[in-house]
Coordinates of N, CA and C in Angstrom, one line a residue:
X1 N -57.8 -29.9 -25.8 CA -57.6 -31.2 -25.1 C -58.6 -31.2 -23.9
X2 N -59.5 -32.6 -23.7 CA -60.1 -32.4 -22.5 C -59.7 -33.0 -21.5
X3 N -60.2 -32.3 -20.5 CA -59.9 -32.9 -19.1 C -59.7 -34.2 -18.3
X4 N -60.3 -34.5 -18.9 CA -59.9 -36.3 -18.9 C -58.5 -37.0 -19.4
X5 N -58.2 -36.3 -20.4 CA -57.3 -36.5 -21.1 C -56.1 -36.3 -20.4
X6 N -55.9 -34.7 -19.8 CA -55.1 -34.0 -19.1 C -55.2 -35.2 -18.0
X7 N -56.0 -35.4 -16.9 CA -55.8 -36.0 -15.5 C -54.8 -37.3 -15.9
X8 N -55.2 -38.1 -17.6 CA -54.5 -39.2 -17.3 C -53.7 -39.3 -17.6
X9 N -52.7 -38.4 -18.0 CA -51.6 -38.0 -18.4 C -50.6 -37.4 -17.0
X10 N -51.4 -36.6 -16.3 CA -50.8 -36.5 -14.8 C -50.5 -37.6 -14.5
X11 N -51.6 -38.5 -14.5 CA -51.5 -39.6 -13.6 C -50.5 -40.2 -14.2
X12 N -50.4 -40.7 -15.8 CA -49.2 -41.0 -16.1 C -48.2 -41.1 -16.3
X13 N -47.7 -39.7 -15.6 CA -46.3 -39.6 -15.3 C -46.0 -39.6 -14.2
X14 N -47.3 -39.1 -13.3 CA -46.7 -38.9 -11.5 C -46.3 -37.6 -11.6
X15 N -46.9 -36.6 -12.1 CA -47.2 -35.2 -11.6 C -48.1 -35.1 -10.8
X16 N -48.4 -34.5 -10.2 CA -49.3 -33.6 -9.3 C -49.4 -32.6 -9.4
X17 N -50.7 -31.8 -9.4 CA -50.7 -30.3 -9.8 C -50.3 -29.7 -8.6
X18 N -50.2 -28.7 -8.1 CA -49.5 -27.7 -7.7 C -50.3 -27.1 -6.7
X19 N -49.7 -27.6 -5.3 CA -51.6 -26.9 -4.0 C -51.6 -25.7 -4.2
X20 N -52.9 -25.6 -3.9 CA -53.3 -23.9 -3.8 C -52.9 -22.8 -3.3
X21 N -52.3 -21.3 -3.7 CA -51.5 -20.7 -2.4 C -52.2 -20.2 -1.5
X22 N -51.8 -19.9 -0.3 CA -52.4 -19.7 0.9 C -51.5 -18.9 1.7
X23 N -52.6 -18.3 2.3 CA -51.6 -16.7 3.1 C -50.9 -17.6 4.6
X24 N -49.4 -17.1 4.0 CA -48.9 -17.9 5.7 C -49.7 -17.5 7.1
X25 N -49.0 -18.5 7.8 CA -49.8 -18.7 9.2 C -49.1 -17.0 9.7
X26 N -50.3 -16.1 10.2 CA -50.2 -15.2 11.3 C -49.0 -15.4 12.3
X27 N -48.0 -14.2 12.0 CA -46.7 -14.8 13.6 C -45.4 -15.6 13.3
X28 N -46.3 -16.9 12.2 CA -44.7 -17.1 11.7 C -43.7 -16.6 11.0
X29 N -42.4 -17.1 11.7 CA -41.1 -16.3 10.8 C -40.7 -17.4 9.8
X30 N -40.8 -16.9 8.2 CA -40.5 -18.2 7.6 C -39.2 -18.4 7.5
X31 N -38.9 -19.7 7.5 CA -37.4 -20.5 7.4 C -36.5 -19.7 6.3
X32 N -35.3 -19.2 6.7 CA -34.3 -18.8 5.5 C -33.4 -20.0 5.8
X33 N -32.2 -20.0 4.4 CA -31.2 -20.9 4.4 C -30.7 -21.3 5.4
X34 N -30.1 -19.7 6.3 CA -29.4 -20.1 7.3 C -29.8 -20.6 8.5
X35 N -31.1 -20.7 9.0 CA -31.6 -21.1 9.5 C -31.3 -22.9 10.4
X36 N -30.8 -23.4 9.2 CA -30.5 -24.7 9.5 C -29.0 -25.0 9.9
X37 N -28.4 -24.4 10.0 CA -27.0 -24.4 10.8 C -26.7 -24.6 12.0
X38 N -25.8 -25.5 12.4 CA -25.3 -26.2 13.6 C -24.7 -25.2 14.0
X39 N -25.1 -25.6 15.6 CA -25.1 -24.7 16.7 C -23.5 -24.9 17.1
X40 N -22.4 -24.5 17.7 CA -21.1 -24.8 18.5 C -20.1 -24.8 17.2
X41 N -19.1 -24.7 17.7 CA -17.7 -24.1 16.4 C -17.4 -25.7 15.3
X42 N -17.5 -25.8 14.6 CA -17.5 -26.1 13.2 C -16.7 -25.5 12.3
X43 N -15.2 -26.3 12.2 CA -14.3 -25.9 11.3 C -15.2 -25.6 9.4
X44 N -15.3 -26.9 9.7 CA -15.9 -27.0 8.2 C -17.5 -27.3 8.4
X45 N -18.6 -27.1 7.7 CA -19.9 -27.1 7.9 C -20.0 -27.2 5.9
X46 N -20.6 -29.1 5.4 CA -20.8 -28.9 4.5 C -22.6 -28.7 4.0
X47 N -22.4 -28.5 2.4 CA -24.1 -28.4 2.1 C -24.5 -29.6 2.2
X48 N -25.7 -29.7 2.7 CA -26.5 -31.1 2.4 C -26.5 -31.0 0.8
X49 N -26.8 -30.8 0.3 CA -27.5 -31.2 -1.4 C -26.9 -29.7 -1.8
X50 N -26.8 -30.1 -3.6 CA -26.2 -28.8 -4.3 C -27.6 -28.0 -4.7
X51 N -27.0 -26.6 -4.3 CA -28.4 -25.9 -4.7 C -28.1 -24.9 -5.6
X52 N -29.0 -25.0 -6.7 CA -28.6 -24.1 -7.8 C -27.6 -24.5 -8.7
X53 N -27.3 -24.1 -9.8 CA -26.3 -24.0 -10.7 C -24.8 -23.6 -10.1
X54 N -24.9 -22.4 -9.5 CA -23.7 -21.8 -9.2 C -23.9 -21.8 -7.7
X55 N -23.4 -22.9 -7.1 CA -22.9 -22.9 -4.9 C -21.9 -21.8 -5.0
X56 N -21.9 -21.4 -3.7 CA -20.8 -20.4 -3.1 C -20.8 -21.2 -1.7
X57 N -19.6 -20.4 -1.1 CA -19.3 -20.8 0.2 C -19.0 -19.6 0.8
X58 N -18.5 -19.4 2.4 CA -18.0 -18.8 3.1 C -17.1 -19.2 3.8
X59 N -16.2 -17.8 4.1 CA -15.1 -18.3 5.2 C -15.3 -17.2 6.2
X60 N -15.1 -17.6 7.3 CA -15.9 -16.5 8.4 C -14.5 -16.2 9.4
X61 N -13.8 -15.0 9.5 CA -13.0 -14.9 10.7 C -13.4 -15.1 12.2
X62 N -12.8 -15.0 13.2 CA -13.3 -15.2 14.5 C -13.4 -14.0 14.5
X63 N -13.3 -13.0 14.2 CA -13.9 -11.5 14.7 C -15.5 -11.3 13.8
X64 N -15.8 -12.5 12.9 CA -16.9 -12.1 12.7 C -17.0 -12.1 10.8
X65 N -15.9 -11.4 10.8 CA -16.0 -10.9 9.0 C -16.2 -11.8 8.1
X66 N -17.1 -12.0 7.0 CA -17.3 -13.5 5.9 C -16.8 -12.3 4.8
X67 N -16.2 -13.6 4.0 CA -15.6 -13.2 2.6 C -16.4 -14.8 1.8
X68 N -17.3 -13.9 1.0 CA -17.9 -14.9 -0.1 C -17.3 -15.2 -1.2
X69 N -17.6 -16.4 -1.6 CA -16.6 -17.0 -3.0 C -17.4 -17.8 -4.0
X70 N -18.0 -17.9 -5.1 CA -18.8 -19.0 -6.0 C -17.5 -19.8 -6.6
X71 N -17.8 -21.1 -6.3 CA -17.0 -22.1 -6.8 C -16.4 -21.6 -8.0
X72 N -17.2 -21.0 -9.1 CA -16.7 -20.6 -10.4 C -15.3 -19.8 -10.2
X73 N -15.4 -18.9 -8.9 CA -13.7 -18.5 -8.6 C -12.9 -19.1 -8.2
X74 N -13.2 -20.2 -8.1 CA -11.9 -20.7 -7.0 C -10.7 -21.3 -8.1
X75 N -10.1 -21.1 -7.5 CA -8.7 -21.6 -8.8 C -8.1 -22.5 -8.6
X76 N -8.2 -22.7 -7.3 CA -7.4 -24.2 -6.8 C -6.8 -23.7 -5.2
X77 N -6.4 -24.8 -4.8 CA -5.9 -24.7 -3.1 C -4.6 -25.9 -3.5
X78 N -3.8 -25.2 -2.4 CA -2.3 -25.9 -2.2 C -2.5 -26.4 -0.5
X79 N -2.5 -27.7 -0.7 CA -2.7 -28.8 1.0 C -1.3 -29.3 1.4
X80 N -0.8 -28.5 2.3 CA 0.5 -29.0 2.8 C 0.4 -29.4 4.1
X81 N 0.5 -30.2 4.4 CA 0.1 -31.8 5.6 C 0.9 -31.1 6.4
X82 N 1.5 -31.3 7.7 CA -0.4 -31.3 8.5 C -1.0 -30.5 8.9
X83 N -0.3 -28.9 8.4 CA -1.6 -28.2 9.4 C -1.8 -26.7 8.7
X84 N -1.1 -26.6 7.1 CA -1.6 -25.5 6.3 C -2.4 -25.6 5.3
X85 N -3.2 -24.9 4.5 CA -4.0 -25.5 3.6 C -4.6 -23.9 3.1
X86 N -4.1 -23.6 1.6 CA -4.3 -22.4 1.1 C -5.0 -22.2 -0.3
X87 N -6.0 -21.7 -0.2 CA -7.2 -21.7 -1.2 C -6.8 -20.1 -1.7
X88 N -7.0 -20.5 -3.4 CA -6.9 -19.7 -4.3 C -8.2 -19.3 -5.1
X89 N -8.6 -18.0 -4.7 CA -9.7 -17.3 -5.6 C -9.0 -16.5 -6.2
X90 N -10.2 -15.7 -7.3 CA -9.6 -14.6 -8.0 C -9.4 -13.5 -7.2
X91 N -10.2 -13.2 -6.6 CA -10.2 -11.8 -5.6 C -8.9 -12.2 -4.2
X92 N -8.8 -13.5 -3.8 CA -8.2 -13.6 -2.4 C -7.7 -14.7 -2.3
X93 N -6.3 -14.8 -1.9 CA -5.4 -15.6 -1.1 C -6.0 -16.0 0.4
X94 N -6.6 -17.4 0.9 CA -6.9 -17.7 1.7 C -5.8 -18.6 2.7
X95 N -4.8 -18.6 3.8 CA -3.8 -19.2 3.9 C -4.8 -19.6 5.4
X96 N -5.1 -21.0 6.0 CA -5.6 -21.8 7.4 C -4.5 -22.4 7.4
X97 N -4.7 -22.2 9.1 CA -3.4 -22.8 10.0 C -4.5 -23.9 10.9
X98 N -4.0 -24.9 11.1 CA -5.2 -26.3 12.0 C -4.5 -27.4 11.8
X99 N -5.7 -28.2 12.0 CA -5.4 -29.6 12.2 C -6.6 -30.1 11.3
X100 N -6.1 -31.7 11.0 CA -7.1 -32.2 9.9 C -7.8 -31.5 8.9
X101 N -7.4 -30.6 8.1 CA -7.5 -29.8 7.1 C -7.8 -30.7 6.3
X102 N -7.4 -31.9 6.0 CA -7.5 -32.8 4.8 C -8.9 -32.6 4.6
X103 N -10.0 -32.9 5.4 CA -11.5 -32.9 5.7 C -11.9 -31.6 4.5
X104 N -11.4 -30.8 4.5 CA -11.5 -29.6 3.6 C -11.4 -30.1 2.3
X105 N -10.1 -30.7 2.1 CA -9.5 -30.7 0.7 C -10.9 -31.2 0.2
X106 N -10.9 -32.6 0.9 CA -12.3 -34.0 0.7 C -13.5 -32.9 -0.2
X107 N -14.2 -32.7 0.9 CA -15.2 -31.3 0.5 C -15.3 -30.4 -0.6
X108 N -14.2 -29.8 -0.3 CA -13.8 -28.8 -2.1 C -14.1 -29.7 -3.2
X109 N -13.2 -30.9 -2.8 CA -13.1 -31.3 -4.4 C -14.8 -32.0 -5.0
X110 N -15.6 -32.2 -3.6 CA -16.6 -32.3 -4.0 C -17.9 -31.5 -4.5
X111 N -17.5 -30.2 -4.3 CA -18.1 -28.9 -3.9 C -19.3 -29.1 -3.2
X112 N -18.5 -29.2 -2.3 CA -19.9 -29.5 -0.8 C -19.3 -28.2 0.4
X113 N -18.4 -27.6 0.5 CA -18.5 -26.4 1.1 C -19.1 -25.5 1.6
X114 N -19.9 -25.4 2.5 CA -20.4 -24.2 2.5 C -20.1 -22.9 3.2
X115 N -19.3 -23.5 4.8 CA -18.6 -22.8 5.4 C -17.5 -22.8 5.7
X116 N -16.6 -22.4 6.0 CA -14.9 -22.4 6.7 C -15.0 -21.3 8.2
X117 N -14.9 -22.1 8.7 CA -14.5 -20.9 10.3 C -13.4 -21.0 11.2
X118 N -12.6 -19.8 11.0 CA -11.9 -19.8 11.8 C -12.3 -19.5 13.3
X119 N -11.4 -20.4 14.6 CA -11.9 -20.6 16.2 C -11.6 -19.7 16.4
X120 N -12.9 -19.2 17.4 CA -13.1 -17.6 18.3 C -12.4 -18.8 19.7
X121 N -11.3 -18.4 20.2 CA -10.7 -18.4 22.0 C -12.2 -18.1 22.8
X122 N -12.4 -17.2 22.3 CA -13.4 -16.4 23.5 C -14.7 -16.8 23.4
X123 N -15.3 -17.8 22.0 CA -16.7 -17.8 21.9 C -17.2 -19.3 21.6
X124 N -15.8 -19.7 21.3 CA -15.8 -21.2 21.0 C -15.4 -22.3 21.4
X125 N -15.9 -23.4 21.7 CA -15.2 -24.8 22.3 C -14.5 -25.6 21.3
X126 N -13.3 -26.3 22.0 CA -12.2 -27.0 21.3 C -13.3 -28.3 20.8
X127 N -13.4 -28.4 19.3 CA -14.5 -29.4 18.4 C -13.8 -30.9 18.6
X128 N -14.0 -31.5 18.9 CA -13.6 -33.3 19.5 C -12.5 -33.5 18.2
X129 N -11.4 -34.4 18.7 CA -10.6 -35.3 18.4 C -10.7 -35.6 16.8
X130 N -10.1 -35.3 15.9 CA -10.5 -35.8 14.5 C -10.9 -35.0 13.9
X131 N -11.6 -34.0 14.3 CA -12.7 -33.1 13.7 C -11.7 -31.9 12.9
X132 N -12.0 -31.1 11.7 CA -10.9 -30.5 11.5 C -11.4 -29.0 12.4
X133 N -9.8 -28.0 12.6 CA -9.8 -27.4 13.9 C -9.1 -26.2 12.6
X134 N -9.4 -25.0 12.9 CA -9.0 -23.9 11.9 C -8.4 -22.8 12.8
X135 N -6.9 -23.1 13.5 CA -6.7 -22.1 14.2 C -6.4 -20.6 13.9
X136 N -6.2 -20.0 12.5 CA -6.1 -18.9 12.1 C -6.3 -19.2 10.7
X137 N -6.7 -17.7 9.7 CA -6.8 -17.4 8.5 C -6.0 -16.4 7.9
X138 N -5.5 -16.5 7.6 CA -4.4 -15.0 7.1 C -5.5 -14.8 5.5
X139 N -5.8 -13.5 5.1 CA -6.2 -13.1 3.9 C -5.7 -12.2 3.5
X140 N -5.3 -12.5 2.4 CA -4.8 -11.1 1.4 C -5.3 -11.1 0.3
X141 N -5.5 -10.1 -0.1 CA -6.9 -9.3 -1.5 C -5.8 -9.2 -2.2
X142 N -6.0 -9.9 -3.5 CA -5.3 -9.7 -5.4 C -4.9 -8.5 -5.4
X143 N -6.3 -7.2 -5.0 CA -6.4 -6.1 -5.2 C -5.1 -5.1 -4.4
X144 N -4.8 -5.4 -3.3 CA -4.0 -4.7 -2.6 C -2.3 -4.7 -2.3
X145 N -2.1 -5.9 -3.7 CA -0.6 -6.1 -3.7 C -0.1 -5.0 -4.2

């Protein structure tokens, strides 16, 4: 096939070929995922856009600890108004004590998830009026009944 042929066929679909690679800029640190994450306590923190086949989320204790989950485990969550809300994976029973937890349910069922944090007292400010508020996480592991 010649080259002519090829370009007009780019052109006629609205491809663009592919810029040239090029050695990053000296010094910079390049962008990872997390990078883009809102600064101050954030019950719920969803993805902008679905990425990949298989999303995962996290739930992050106030002492720090994440327990990862890919949607493919999750088995379901039990939402009892107004302030419990217990997510079912294979590995782990997830039991949140808060306010406006519904904001979660919303999320899940869209799988837009990406974080859950429970409030650090010591590291975090009380998130405005409406906002959902994750005062504790109780977890217990399948494995250790």
């Amino acid at each position: 096939m010649d080259t002519n042929a090829e370009n007009g066929l780019l052109t006629k679909y609205g491809r663009k070929p592919y810029p040239p690679l090029g050695k990053p800029d000296a010094g910079k640190i390049p962008e990872t995922e997390d990078d883009d994450e809102e600064t101050g306590y954030h019950a719920l923190i969803e993805q902008r856009e679905k990425k990949g086949s298989a999303p995962r989320f996290r739930i992050v204790l106030a002492g720090g600890q994440s327990h990862g989950c890919g949607y493919a485990y999750l088995l379901g969550w039990l939402h009892t108004p107004p302030d419990t809300f217990t997510i079912y994976t294979t590995t782990h029973i997830f039991i949140l004590s808060g306010k406006n937890l519904h904001r979660i349910e919303n999320a899940l069922m869209r799988d837009k998830v990406k974080q859950l944090r429970e409030y650090n007292p010591k590291t975090d400010t009380m998130p405005a009026d409406g906002e959902p508020f994750i005062e504790h996480i109780n977890v217990t592991s399948r494995f250790e009944q």
